[in-house]
PDB file of C-alpha atoms in Angstrom:
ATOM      1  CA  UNK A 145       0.000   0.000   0.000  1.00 61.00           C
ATOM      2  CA  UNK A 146       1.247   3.338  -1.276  1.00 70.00           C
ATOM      3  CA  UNK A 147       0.357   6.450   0.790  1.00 68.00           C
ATOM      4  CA  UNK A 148      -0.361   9.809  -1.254  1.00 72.00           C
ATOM      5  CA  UNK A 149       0.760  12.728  -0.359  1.00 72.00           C
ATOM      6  CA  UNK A 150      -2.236  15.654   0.198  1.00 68.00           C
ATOM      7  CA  UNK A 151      -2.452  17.887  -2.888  1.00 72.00           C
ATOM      8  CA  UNK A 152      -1.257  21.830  -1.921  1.00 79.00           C
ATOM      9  CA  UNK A 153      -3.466  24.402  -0.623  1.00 78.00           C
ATOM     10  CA  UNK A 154      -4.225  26.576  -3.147  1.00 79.00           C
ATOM     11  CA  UNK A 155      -2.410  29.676  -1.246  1.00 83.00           C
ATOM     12  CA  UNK A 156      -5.531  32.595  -2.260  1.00 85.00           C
ATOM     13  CA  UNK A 157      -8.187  29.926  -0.487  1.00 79.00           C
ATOM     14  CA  UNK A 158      -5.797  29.461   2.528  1.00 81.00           C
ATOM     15  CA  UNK A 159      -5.130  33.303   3.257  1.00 87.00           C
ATOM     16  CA  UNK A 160      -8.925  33.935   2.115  1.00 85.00           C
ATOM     17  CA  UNK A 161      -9.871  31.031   4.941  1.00 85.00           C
ATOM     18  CA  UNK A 162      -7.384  33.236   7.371  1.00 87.00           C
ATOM     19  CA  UNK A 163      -8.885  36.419   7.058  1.00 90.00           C
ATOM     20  CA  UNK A 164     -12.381  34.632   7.279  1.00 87.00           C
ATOM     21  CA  UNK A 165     -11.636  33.398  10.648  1.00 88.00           C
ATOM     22  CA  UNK A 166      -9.689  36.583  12.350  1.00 91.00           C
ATOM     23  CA  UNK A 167     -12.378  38.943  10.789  1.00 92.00           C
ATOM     24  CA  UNK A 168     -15.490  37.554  11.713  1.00 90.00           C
ATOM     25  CA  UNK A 169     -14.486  35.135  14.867  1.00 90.00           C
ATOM     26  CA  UNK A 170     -12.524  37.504  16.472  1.00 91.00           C
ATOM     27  CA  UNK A 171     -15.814  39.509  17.520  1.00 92.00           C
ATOM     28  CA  UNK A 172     -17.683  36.323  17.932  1.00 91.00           C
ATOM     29  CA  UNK A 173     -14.951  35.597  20.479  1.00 91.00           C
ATOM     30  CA  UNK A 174     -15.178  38.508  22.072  1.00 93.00           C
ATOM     31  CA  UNK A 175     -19.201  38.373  22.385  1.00 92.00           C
ATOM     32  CA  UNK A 176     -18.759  34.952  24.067  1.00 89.00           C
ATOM     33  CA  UNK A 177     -15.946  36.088  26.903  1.00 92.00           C
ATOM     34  CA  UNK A 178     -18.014  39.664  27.243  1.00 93.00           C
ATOM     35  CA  UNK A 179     -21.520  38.960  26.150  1.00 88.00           C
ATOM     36  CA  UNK A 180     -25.001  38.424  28.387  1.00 87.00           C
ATOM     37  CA  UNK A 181     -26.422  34.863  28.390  1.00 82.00           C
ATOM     38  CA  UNK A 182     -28.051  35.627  25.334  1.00 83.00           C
ATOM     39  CA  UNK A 183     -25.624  37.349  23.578  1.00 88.00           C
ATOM     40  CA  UNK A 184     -23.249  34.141  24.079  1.00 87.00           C
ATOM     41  CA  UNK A 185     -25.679  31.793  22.917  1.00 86.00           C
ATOM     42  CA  UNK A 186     -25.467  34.025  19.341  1.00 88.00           C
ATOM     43  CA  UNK A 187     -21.641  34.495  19.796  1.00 91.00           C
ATOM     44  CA  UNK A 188     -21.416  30.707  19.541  1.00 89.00           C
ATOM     45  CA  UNK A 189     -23.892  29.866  16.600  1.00 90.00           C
ATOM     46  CA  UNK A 190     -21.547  32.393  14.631  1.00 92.00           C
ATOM     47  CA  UNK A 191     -18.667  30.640  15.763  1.00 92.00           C
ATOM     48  CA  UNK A 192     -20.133  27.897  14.484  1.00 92.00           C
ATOM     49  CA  UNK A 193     -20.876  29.649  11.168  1.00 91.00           C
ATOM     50  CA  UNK A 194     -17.675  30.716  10.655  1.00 92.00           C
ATOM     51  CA  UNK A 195     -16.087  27.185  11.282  1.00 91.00           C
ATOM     52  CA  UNK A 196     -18.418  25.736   8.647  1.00 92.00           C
ATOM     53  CA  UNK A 197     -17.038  28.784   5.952  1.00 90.00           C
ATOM     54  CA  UNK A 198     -13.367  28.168   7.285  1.00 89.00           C
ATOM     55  CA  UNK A 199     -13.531  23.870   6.403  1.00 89.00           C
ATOM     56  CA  UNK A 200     -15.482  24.586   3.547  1.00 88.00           C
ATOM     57  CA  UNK A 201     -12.731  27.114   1.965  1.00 86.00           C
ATOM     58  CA  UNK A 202     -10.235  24.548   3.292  1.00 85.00           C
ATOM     59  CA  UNK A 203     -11.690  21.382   1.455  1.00 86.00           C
ATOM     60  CA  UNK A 204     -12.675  23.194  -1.918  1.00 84.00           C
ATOM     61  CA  UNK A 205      -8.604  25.029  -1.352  1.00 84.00           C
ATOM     62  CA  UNK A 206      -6.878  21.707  -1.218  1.00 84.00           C
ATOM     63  CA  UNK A 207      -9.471  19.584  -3.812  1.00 83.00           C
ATOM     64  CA  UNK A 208     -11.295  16.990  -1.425  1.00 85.00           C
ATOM     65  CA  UNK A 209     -14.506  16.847  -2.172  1.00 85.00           C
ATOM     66  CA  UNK A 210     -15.531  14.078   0.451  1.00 86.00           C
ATOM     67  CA  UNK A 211     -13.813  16.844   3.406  1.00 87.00           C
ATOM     68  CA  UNK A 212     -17.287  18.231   2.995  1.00 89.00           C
ATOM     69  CA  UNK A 213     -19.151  16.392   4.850  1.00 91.00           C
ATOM     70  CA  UNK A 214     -17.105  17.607   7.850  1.00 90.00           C
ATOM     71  CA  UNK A 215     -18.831  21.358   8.234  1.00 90.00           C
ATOM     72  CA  UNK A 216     -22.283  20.013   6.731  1.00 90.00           C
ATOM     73  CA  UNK A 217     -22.551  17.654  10.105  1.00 92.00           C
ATOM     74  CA  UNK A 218     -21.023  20.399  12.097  1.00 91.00           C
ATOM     75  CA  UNK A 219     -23.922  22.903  11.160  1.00 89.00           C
ATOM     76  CA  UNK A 220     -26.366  20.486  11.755  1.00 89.00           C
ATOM     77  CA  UNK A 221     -25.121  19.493  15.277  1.00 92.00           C
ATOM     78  CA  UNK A 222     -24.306  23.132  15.943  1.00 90.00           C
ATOM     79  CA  UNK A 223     -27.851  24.117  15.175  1.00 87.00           C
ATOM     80  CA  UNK A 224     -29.391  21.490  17.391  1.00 88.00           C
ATOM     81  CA  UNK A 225     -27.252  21.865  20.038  1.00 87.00           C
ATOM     82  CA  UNK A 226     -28.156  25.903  19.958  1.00 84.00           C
ATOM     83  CA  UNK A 227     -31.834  24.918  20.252  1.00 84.00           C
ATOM     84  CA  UNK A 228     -31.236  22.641  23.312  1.00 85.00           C
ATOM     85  CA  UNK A 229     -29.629  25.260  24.922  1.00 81.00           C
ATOM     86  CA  UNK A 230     -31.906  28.175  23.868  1.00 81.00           C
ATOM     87  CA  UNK A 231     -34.727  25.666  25.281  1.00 83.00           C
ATOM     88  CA  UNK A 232     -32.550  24.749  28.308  1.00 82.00           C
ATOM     89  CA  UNK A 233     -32.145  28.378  29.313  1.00 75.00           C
ATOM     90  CA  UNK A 234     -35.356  29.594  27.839  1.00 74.00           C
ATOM     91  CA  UNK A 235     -36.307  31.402  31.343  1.00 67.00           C
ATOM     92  CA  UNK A 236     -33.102  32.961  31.633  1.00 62.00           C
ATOM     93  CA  UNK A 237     -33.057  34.059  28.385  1.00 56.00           C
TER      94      UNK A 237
END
């Protein structure tokens, strides 16, 4: 069994990814340290947001289709996890 090397990131995709991720998790991040209860809750669902853009860039930048999956299941469990908290916490909320 031969193992293959990963194909390159295509550098624009990778940098594009970077920015992604600094620009619009950075105040995400600071929302979740900073924010009220409910402000958190929305903090983290764009977190979650952002991660999904991030892989995406990532698989499409280094040509793996199947590496799509990974962010598809993540905004699915994302989402259902936000609802089971916003239902947890509805009161406080």
């Amino acid at each position: 069994m031969t193992l293959v090397a990963a194909p390159p990131l295509d550098p624009a995709l990778g940098w594009i990814s970077l920015v992604v991720a600094v620009a619009a998790g950075g105040p995400c991040l600071l929302a979740v340290c900073r924010g009220s209860e409910g402000e958190r809750l929305i903090a983290v669902q764009m977190l979650s947001v952002v991660a999904v853009v991030v892989l995406n860039l990532l698989a499409v930048g280094q040509h793996r289709p199947a590496y799509i999956d990974v962010p598809l299941v993540l905004a699915l469990g994302s989402l259902a996890g936000t609802l089971g908290f916003a239902r947890f916490f509805g009161r406080a909320l």
